[in-house]
Amino acid sequence: MADQGTMTDLVRGFLLTYFMPESCYDEFFLALNFLHLPCLKIVLSKVLGMFIILGSVLVKLPQILKLVGAQSAEGLSFNTVLLELFAITGTVAYSIANEFPFSAWGETLFLMLQTVVIGFLVQHYRGRSIAGLVFLVVHFGLLALLLSPVTPMSVVTCMQFFIMPAVTIGRLIQARSNYQNGHTGQLSAISVFLLFAGSLARIFTSIQETGDTLMALTYVISSASNGILLLQVLYYWNCSPEHKNKKKRE
């Protein structure tokens, strides 16, 4: 009986820590009201958030592997990488400053690290490895400054506001590059799809967990922008750089 009580306490502690407030635990497990809508929305948001965070650890790995495998960054715009990194870093700083729960923004931390790696690889495979190293140092230096008490909250909020145009412009630059090239180069279809699905799910979790309109609107814009790239990936599916060059030779 003691072991059973200990196990119950462990399960209860786990659920209260990661998935629901105590009031919802009482609704589900004491009142047996499993159809309590407000609590169902909270649990759904927490579960989605956890899956998004777990998925984010690998979301850009296909893109990194594709770059390393091809030893080329053809088709990828470094300006797009910079604007995306600005957006992701801004979200990390804004979320930490507002003390939002990690489940509401945690994936951006992993996306930021992977985007930094992609930025370095783009520079490296274009013969600018030193510039790539400078890029790494500057980014992490600015991140440390943003997270320090020296930076006022107004600056972080302003940065979050500019994320929406940054995301849109960055995606449009990449979309324009794809259109001009007639292919999507080393752009990973898997990474683009996962980014689209993740940003779409984040609209709901942002509204549910933070109640922050600016945060939710950022993900709406991000979903639309990622959707454009996803459509291009599907449209240019069989148009690789090699295939295009072969057609030109013919």
PDB file of C-alpha atoms in Angstrom:
ATOM      1  CA  MET A   1       0.000   0.000   0.000  1.00  0.00           C
ATOM      2  CA  ALA A   2       2.866   2.351   0.835  1.00  0.00           C
ATOM      3  CA  ASP A   3       4.484   1.641  -2.534  1.00  0.00           C
ATOM      4  CA  GLN A   4       1.185   2.279  -4.291  1.00  0.00           C
ATOM      5  CA  GLY A   5       0.800   5.572  -2.433  1.00  0.00           C
ATOM      6  CA  THR A   6       4.346   6.591  -3.375  1.00  0.00           C
ATOM      7  CA  MET A   7       3.719   5.746  -7.035  1.00  0.00           C
ATOM      8  CA  THR A   8       0.482   7.756  -7.000  1.00  0.00           C
ATOM      9  CA  ASP A   9       2.324  10.727  -5.518  1.00  0.00           C
ATOM     10  CA  LEU A  10       5.046  10.450  -8.183  1.00  0.00           C
ATOM     11  CA  VAL A  11       2.500  10.333 -11.020  1.00  0.00           C
ATOM     12  CA  ARG A  12       0.567  13.221  -9.506  1.00  0.00           C
ATOM     13  CA  GLY A  13       3.740  15.286  -9.128  1.00  0.00           C
ATOM     14  CA  PHE A  14       4.771  14.545 -12.725  1.00  0.00           C
ATOM     15  CA  LEU A  15       1.356  15.532 -14.124  1.00  0.00           C
ATOM     16  CA  LEU A  16       1.156  18.724 -12.038  1.00  0.00           C
ATOM     17  CA  THR A  17       4.691  19.750 -13.033  1.00  0.00           C
ATOM     18  CA  TYR A  18       4.399  19.222 -16.775  1.00  0.00           C
ATOM     19  CA  PHE A  19       0.814  18.857 -17.932  1.00  0.00           C
ATOM     20  CA  MET A  20      -1.866  20.424 -15.723  1.00  0.00           C
ATOM     21  CA  PRO A  21      -2.644  22.618 -12.707  1.00  0.00           C
ATOM     22  CA  GLU A  22      -3.952  21.046  -9.505  1.00  0.00           C
ATOM     23  CA  SER A  23      -7.540  22.100 -10.264  1.00  0.00           C
ATOM     24  CA  CYS A  24      -7.473  20.041 -13.473  1.00  0.00           C
ATOM     25  CA  TYR A  25      -5.962  17.060 -11.684  1.00  0.00           C
ATOM     26  CA  ASP A  26      -8.904  17.189  -9.263  1.00  0.00           C
ATOM     27  CA  GLU A  27     -11.379  17.438 -12.161  1.00  0.00           C
ATOM     28  CA  PHE A  28      -9.910  14.431 -13.966  1.00  0.00           C
ATOM     29  CA  PHE A  29      -8.926  12.074 -11.146  1.00  0.00           C
ATOM     30  CA  LEU A  30     -11.193  13.021  -8.237  1.00  0.00           C
ATOM     31  CA  ALA A  31     -14.377  14.246  -9.909  1.00  0.00           C
ATOM     32  CA  LEU A  32     -13.737  11.920 -12.907  1.00  0.00           C
ATOM     33  CA  ASN A  33     -14.839  14.729 -15.203  1.00  0.00           C
ATOM     34  CA  PHE A  34     -12.726  13.829 -18.240  1.00  0.00           C
ATOM     35  CA  LEU A  35     -14.674  16.154 -20.545  1.00  0.00           C
ATOM     36  CA  HIS A  36     -13.875  19.372 -18.688  1.00  0.00           C
ATOM     37  CA  LEU A  37     -13.173  21.606 -21.701  1.00  0.00           C
ATOM     38  CA  PRO A  38     -10.892  24.264 -20.119  1.00  0.00           C
ATOM     39  CA  CYS A  39      -8.683  21.539 -18.614  1.00  0.00           C
ATOM     40  CA  LEU A  40      -8.655  19.542 -21.844  1.00  0.00           C
ATOM     41  CA  LYS A  41      -7.383  22.654 -23.660  1.00  0.00           C
ATOM     42  CA  ILE A  42      -4.635  23.120 -21.066  1.00  0.00           C
ATOM     43  CA  VAL A  43      -3.508  19.490 -21.323  1.00  0.00           C
ATOM     44  CA  LEU A  44      -3.650  19.539 -25.138  1.00  0.00           C
ATOM     45  CA  SER A  45      -1.543  22.697 -25.199  1.00  0.00           C
ATOM     46  CA  LYS A  46       1.035  21.206 -22.803  1.00  0.00           C
ATOM     47  CA  VAL A  47       1.241  17.932 -24.767  1.00  0.00           C
ATOM     48  CA  LEU A  48       1.595  19.786 -28.082  1.00  0.00           C
ATOM     49  CA  GLY A  49       4.267  22.002 -26.554  1.00  0.00           C
ATOM     50  CA  MET A  50       6.248  19.001 -25.324  1.00  0.00           C
ATOM     51  CA  PHE A  51       6.044  17.257 -28.715  1.00  0.00           C
ATOM     52  CA  ILE A  52       7.117  20.451 -30.490  1.00  0.00           C
ATOM     53  CA  ILE A  53      10.117  20.818 -28.162  1.00  0.00           C
ATOM     54  CA  LEU A  54      11.122  17.164 -28.621  1.00  0.00           C
ATOM     55  CA  GLY A  55      10.702  17.460 -32.385  1.00  0.00           C
ATOM     56  CA  SER A  56      12.687  20.681 -32.524  1.00  0.00           C
ATOM     57  CA  VAL A  57      15.821  18.840 -31.387  1.00  0.00           C
ATOM     58  CA  LEU A  58      15.845  17.143 -34.806  1.00  0.00           C
ATOM     59  CA  VAL A  59      13.813  19.534 -36.970  1.00  0.00           C
ATOM     60  CA  LYS A  60      16.792  21.101 -38.752  1.00  0.00           C
ATOM     61  CA  LEU A  61      19.042  18.068 -38.592  1.00  0.00           C
ATOM     62  CA  PRO A  62      17.933  16.919 -42.090  1.00  0.00           C
ATOM     63  CA  GLN A  63      18.938  20.356 -43.414  1.00  0.00           C
ATOM     64  CA  ILE A  64      22.343  20.171 -41.712  1.00  0.00           C
ATOM     65  CA  LEU A  65      22.937  16.625 -42.978  1.00  0.00           C
ATOM     66  CA  LYS A  66      21.918  17.634 -46.491  1.00  0.00           C
ATOM     67  CA  LEU A  67      24.430  20.500 -46.477  1.00  0.00           C
ATOM     68  CA  VAL A  68      27.236  18.313 -45.118  1.00  0.00           C
ATOM     69  CA  GLY A  69      26.401  15.448 -47.487  1.00  0.00           C
ATOM     70  CA  ALA A  70      26.386  17.685 -50.565  1.00  0.00           C
ATOM     71  CA  GLN A  71      29.361  19.757 -49.349  1.00  0.00           C
ATOM     72  CA  SER A  72      27.413  22.660 -50.850  1.00  0.00           C
ATOM     73  CA  ALA A  73      25.080  25.460 -49.747  1.00  0.00           C
ATOM     74  CA  GLU A  74      23.615  26.003 -53.233  1.00  0.00           C
ATOM     75  CA  GLY A  75      20.092  27.399 -53.137  1.00  0.00           C
ATOM     76  CA  LEU A  76      20.277  28.608 -49.529  1.00  0.00           C
ATOM     77  CA  SER A  77      20.195  32.325 -48.828  1.00  0.00           C
ATOM     78  CA  PHE A  78      22.478  33.479 -45.994  1.00  0.00           C
ATOM     79  CA  ASN A  79      20.302  36.601 -45.608  1.00  0.00           C
ATOM     80  CA  THR A  80      17.330  34.328 -44.932  1.00  0.00           C
ATOM     81  CA  VAL A  81      19.358  32.477 -42.287  1.00  0.00           C
ATOM     82  CA  LEU A  82      20.280  35.802 -40.625  1.00  0.00           C
ATOM     83  CA  LEU A  83      16.684  37.052 -40.565  1.00  0.00           C
ATOM     84  CA  GLU A  84      15.427  33.709 -39.260  1.00  0.00           C
ATOM     85  CA  LEU A  85      18.095  33.726 -36.560  1.00  0.00           C
ATOM     86  CA  PHE A  86      17.091  37.268 -35.587  1.00  0.00           C
ATOM     87  CA  ALA A  87      13.478  36.106 -35.238  1.00  0.00           C
ATOM     88  CA  ILE A  88      14.315  32.974 -33.228  1.00  0.00           C
ATOM     89  CA  THR A  89      16.777  34.768 -30.932  1.00  0.00           C
ATOM     90  CA  GLY A  90      14.246  37.545 -30.343  1.00  0.00           C
ATOM     91  CA  THR A  91      11.614  34.987 -29.326  1.00  0.00           C
ATOM     92  CA  VAL A  92      14.040  33.303 -26.912  1.00  0.00           C
ATOM     93  CA  ALA A  93      14.941  36.632 -25.266  1.00  0.00           C
ATOM     94  CA  TYR A  94      11.292  37.805 -25.155  1.00  0.00           C
ATOM     95  CA  SER A  95      10.077  34.535 -23.625  1.00  0.00           C
ATOM     96  CA  ILE A  96      12.780  34.453 -20.957  1.00  0.00           C
ATOM     97  CA  ALA A  97      12.223  38.129 -20.094  1.00  0.00           C
ATOM     98  CA  ASN A  98       8.470  37.526 -19.677  1.00  0.00           C
ATOM     99  CA  GLU A  99       9.046  34.287 -17.737  1.00  0.00           C
ATOM    100  CA  PHE A 100       6.806  32.264 -20.063  1.00  0.00           C
ATOM    101  CA  PRO A 101       6.679  28.505 -19.325  1.00  0.00           C
ATOM    102  CA  PHE A 102       9.388  26.547 -21.164  1.00  0.00           C
ATOM    103  CA  SER A 103       6.709  24.409 -22.843  1.00  0.00           C
ATOM    104  CA  ALA A 104       5.478  27.551 -24.646  1.00  0.00           C
ATOM    105  CA  TRP A 105       8.791  28.449 -26.315  1.00  0.00           C
ATOM    106  CA  GLY A 106      11.440  25.789 -25.608  1.00  0.00           C
ATOM    107  CA  GLU A 107      11.787  24.645 -29.208  1.00  0.00           C
ATOM    108  CA  THR A 108      13.145  28.058 -30.230  1.00  0.00           C
ATOM    109  CA  LEU A 109      16.254  27.416 -28.106  1.00  0.00           C
ATOM    110  CA  PHE A 110      17.088  24.259 -30.102  1.00  0.00           C
ATOM    111  CA  LEU A 111      16.086  25.887 -33.397  1.00  0.00           C
ATOM    112  CA  MET A 112      18.425  28.785 -32.626  1.00  0.00           C
ATOM    113  CA  LEU A 113      21.405  26.475 -32.062  1.00  0.00           C
ATOM    114  CA  GLN A 114      20.692  24.519 -35.253  1.00  0.00           C
ATOM    115  CA  THR A 115      20.199  27.705 -37.289  1.00  0.00           C
ATOM    116  CA  VAL A 116      23.568  28.990 -36.070  1.00  0.00           C
ATOM    117  CA  VAL A 117      25.176  25.774 -37.333  1.00  0.00           C
ATOM    118  CA  ILE A 118      23.435  26.169 -40.715  1.00  0.00           C
ATOM    119  CA  GLY A 119      24.625  29.789 -40.945  1.00  0.00           C
ATOM    120  CA  PHE A 120      28.215  28.709 -40.346  1.00  0.00           C
ATOM    121  CA  LEU A 121      27.943  25.873 -42.899  1.00  0.00           C
ATOM    122  CA  VAL A 122      26.545  28.216 -45.557  1.00  0.00           C
ATOM    123  CA  GLN A 123      29.556  30.495 -45.105  1.00  0.00           C
ATOM    124  CA  HIS A 124      31.988  27.582 -44.879  1.00  0.00           C
ATOM    125  CA  TYR A 125      30.842  25.920 -48.109  1.00  0.00           C
ATOM    126  CA  ARG A 126      31.101  29.251 -49.905  1.00  0.00           C
ATOM    127  CA  GLY A 127      34.759  29.491 -48.953  1.00  0.00           C
ATOM    128  CA  ARG A 128      34.258  32.007 -46.135  1.00  0.00           C
ATOM    129  CA  SER A 129      35.037  29.938 -43.029  1.00  0.00           C
ATOM    130  CA  ILE A 130      36.576  32.910 -41.152  1.00  0.00           C
ATOM    131  CA  ALA A 131      33.411  34.945 -41.767  1.00  0.00           C
ATOM    132  CA  GLY A 132      31.458  31.954 -40.449  1.00  0.00           C
ATOM    133  CA  LEU A 133      33.468  31.937 -37.213  1.00  0.00           C
ATOM    134  CA  VAL A 134      32.976  35.697 -36.803  1.00  0.00           C
ATOM    135  CA  PHE A 135      29.244  35.124 -37.313  1.00  0.00           C
ATOM    136  CA  LEU A 136      29.224  32.585 -34.437  1.00  0.00           C
ATOM    137  CA  VAL A 137      31.093  34.881 -32.044  1.00  0.00           C
ATOM    138  CA  VAL A 138      28.930  37.921 -32.854  1.00  0.00           C
ATOM    139  CA  HIS A 139      25.674  36.000 -32.462  1.00  0.00           C
ATOM    140  CA  PHE A 140      26.467  34.498 -29.060  1.00  0.00           C
ATOM    141  CA  GLY A 141      27.880  37.821 -27.879  1.00  0.00           C
ATOM    142  CA  LEU A 142      24.658  39.621 -28.810  1.00  0.00           C
ATOM    143  CA  LEU A 143      22.578  36.854 -27.203  1.00  0.00           C
ATOM    144  CA  ALA A 144      24.473  37.247 -23.923  1.00  0.00           C
ATOM    145  CA  LEU A 145      23.871  41.000 -24.082  1.00  0.00           C
ATOM    146  CA  LEU A 146      20.138  40.542 -24.737  1.00  0.00           C
ATOM    147  CA  LEU A 147      19.755  38.210 -21.755  1.00  0.00           C
ATOM    148  CA  SER A 148      21.738  40.438 -19.411  1.00  0.00           C
ATOM    149  CA  PRO A 149      20.140  42.997 -17.044  1.00  0.00           C
ATOM    150  CA  VAL A 150      21.826  45.731 -19.097  1.00  0.00           C
ATOM    151  CA  THR A 151      19.235  45.374 -21.882  1.00  0.00           C
ATOM    152  CA  PRO A 152      15.929  47.107 -21.059  1.00  0.00           C
ATOM    153  CA  MET A 153      12.659  45.185 -21.456  1.00  0.00           C
ATOM    154  CA  SER A 154      11.506  47.741 -24.027  1.00  0.00           C
ATOM    155  CA  VAL A 155      14.349  46.721 -26.361  1.00  0.00           C
ATOM    156  CA  VAL A 156      13.418  43.035 -26.110  1.00  0.00           C
ATOM    157  CA  THR A 157       9.734  43.823 -26.754  1.00  0.00           C
ATOM    158  CA  CYS A 158      10.652  46.007 -29.726  1.00  0.00           C
ATOM    159  CA  MET A 159      12.767  43.177 -31.111  1.00  0.00           C
ATOM    160  CA  GLN A 160       9.820  40.797 -30.807  1.00  0.00           C
ATOM    161  CA  PHE A 161       7.649  43.278 -32.708  1.00  0.00           C
ATOM    162  CA  PHE A 162      10.127  43.345 -35.603  1.00  0.00           C
ATOM    163  CA  ILE A 163      10.214  39.546 -35.764  1.00  0.00           C
ATOM    164  CA  MET A 164       7.096  39.464 -37.959  1.00  0.00           C
ATOM    165  CA  PRO A 165       8.535  41.535 -40.821  1.00  0.00           C
ATOM    166  CA  ALA A 166      11.918  39.780 -40.385  1.00  0.00           C
ATOM    167  CA  VAL A 167      10.338  36.331 -40.791  1.00  0.00           C
ATOM    168  CA  THR A 168       8.280  37.465 -43.779  1.00  0.00           C
ATOM    169  CA  ILE A 169      11.186  39.166 -45.566  1.00  0.00           C
ATOM    170  CA  GLY A 170      13.520  36.233 -44.857  1.00  0.00           C
ATOM    171  CA  ARG A 171      11.105  33.672 -46.277  1.00  0.00           C
ATOM    172  CA  LEU A 172      10.351  35.871 -49.305  1.00  0.00           C
ATOM    173  CA  ILE A 173      14.094  36.203 -50.036  1.00  0.00           C
ATOM    174  CA  GLN A 174      14.399  32.407 -49.973  1.00  0.00           C
ATOM    175  CA  ALA A 175      11.244  31.997 -52.072  1.00  0.00           C
ATOM    176  CA  ARG A 176      12.563  34.505 -54.634  1.00  0.00           C
ATOM    177  CA  SER A 177      15.887  32.662 -54.744  1.00  0.00           C
ATOM    178  CA  ASN A 178      14.060  29.360 -55.348  1.00  0.00           C
ATOM    179  CA  TYR A 179      11.999  30.928 -58.131  1.00  0.00           C
ATOM    180  CA  GLN A 180      15.029  32.448 -59.849  1.00  0.00           C
ATOM    181  CA  ASN A 181      17.007  29.196 -59.617  1.00  0.00           C
ATOM    182  CA  GLY A 182      14.096  27.045 -60.729  1.00  0.00           C
ATOM    183  CA  HIS A 183      14.804  24.624 -57.868  1.00  0.00           C
ATOM    184  CA  THR A 184      15.098  24.586 -54.081  1.00  0.00           C
ATOM    185  CA  GLY A 185      18.758  23.502 -54.047  1.00  0.00           C
ATOM    186  CA  GLN A 186      19.893  22.039 -50.710  1.00  0.00           C
ATOM    187  CA  LEU A 187      16.706  23.154 -48.929  1.00  0.00           C
ATOM    188  CA  SER A 188      15.444  20.154 -46.929  1.00  0.00           C
ATOM    189  CA  ALA A 189      11.796  19.215 -47.537  1.00  0.00           C
ATOM    190  CA  ILE A 190      11.633  17.457 -44.155  1.00  0.00           C
ATOM    191  CA  SER A 191      12.887  20.509 -42.248  1.00  0.00           C
ATOM    192  CA  VAL A 192      10.526  22.857 -44.116  1.00  0.00           C
ATOM    193  CA  PHE A 193       7.529  20.614 -43.377  1.00  0.00           C
ATOM    194  CA  LEU A 194       8.417  20.246 -39.683  1.00  0.00           C
ATOM    195  CA  LEU A 195       8.887  24.013 -39.321  1.00  0.00           C
ATOM    196  CA  PHE A 196       5.490  24.616 -40.951  1.00  0.00           C
ATOM    197  CA  ALA A 197       3.724  22.053 -38.731  1.00  0.00           C
ATOM    198  CA  GLY A 198       5.476  23.297 -35.591  1.00  0.00           C
ATOM    199  CA  SER A 199       4.672  26.979 -36.157  1.00  0.00           C
ATOM    200  CA  LEU A 200       1.051  26.066 -36.935  1.00  0.00           C
ATOM    201  CA  ALA A 201       0.695  24.174 -33.653  1.00  0.00           C
ATOM    202  CA  ARG A 202       2.404  27.011 -31.784  1.00  0.00           C
ATOM    203  CA  ILE A 203      -0.436  29.406 -32.646  1.00  0.00           C
ATOM    204  CA  PHE A 204      -2.730  27.403 -30.331  1.00  0.00           C
ATOM    205  CA  THR A 205      -0.168  26.828 -27.573  1.00  0.00           C
ATOM    206  CA  SER A 206       0.868  30.508 -27.524  1.00  0.00           C
ATOM    207  CA  ILE A 207      -2.719  31.661 -27.079  1.00  0.00           C
ATOM    208  CA  GLN A 208      -3.389  28.993 -24.452  1.00  0.00           C
ATOM    209  CA  GLU A 209      -0.214  29.259 -22.372  1.00  0.00           C
ATOM    210  CA  THR A 210       0.950  32.851 -22.683  1.00  0.00           C
ATOM    211  CA  GLY A 211      -2.125  34.821 -23.735  1.00  0.00           C
ATOM    212  CA  ASP A 212       0.351  37.064 -25.564  1.00  0.00           C
ATOM    213  CA  THR A 213      -1.158  38.371 -28.821  1.00  0.00           C
ATOM    214  CA  LEU A 214       2.225  39.468 -30.191  1.00  0.00           C
ATOM    215  CA  MET A 215       3.645  35.966 -29.673  1.00  0.00           C
ATOM    216  CA  ALA A 216       0.648  34.279 -31.330  1.00  0.00           C
ATOM    217  CA  LEU A 217       0.697  36.692 -34.276  1.00  0.00           C
ATOM    218  CA  THR A 218       4.390  35.942 -34.796  1.00  0.00           C
ATOM    219  CA  TYR A 219       3.558  32.255 -35.267  1.00  0.00           C
ATOM    220  CA  VAL A 220       0.666  33.076 -37.627  1.00  0.00           C
ATOM    221  CA  ILE A 221       3.101  34.989 -39.861  1.00  0.00           C
ATOM    222  CA  SER A 222       5.698  32.232 -39.500  1.00  0.00           C
ATOM    223  CA  SER A 223       3.165  29.558 -40.525  1.00  0.00           C
ATOM    224  CA  ALA A 224       2.145  31.485 -43.638  1.00  0.00           C
ATOM    225  CA  SER A 225       5.789  32.115 -44.615  1.00  0.00           C
ATOM    226  CA  ASN A 226       6.803  28.492 -44.048  1.00  0.00           C
ATOM    227  CA  GLY A 227       3.736  27.445 -46.042  1.00  0.00           C
ATOM    228  CA  ILE A 228       5.040  29.344 -49.091  1.00  0.00           C
ATOM    229  CA  LEU A 229       8.374  27.504 -48.919  1.00  0.00           C
ATOM    230  CA  LEU A 230       6.603  24.169 -48.449  1.00  0.00           C
ATOM    231  CA  LEU A 231       4.536  24.769 -51.590  1.00  0.00           C
ATOM    232  CA  GLN A 232       7.730  25.586 -53.497  1.00  0.00           C
ATOM    233  CA  VAL A 233       9.430  22.425 -52.259  1.00  0.00           C
ATOM    234  CA  LEU A 234       6.476  20.396 -53.546  1.00  0.00           C
ATOM    235  CA  TYR A 235       6.341  22.308 -56.850  1.00  0.00           C
ATOM    236  CA  TYR A 236      10.080  21.940 -57.540  1.00  0.00           C
ATOM    237  CA  TRP A 237      10.220  18.371 -56.178  1.00  0.00           C
ATOM    238  CA  ASN A 238      11.931  16.875 -59.241  1.00  0.00           C
ATOM    239  CA  CYS A 239      13.947  19.980 -60.130  1.00  0.00           C
ATOM    240  CA  SER A 240      17.362  19.460 -58.539  1.00  0.00           C
ATOM    241  CA  PRO A 241      20.341  21.612 -59.637  1.00  0.00           C
ATOM    242  CA  GLU A 242      21.848  18.568 -61.386  1.00  0.00           C
ATOM    243  CA  HIS A 243      18.579  17.868 -63.222  1.00  0.00           C
ATOM    244  CA  LYS A 244      18.343  21.489 -64.350  1.00  0.00           C
ATOM    245  CA  ASN A 245      21.953  21.549 -65.619  1.00  0.00           C
ATOM    246  CA  LYS A 246      21.369  18.282 -67.486  1.00  0.00           C
ATOM    247  CA  LYS A 247      18.333  19.762 -69.242  1.00  0.00           C
ATOM    248  CA  LYS A 248      20.379  22.825 -70.239  1.00  0.00           C
ATOM    249  CA  ARG A 249      23.090  20.611 -71.765  1.00  0.00           C
ATOM    250  CA  GLU A 250      20.451  18.741 -73.763  1.00  0.00           C
TER     251      GLU A 250
END
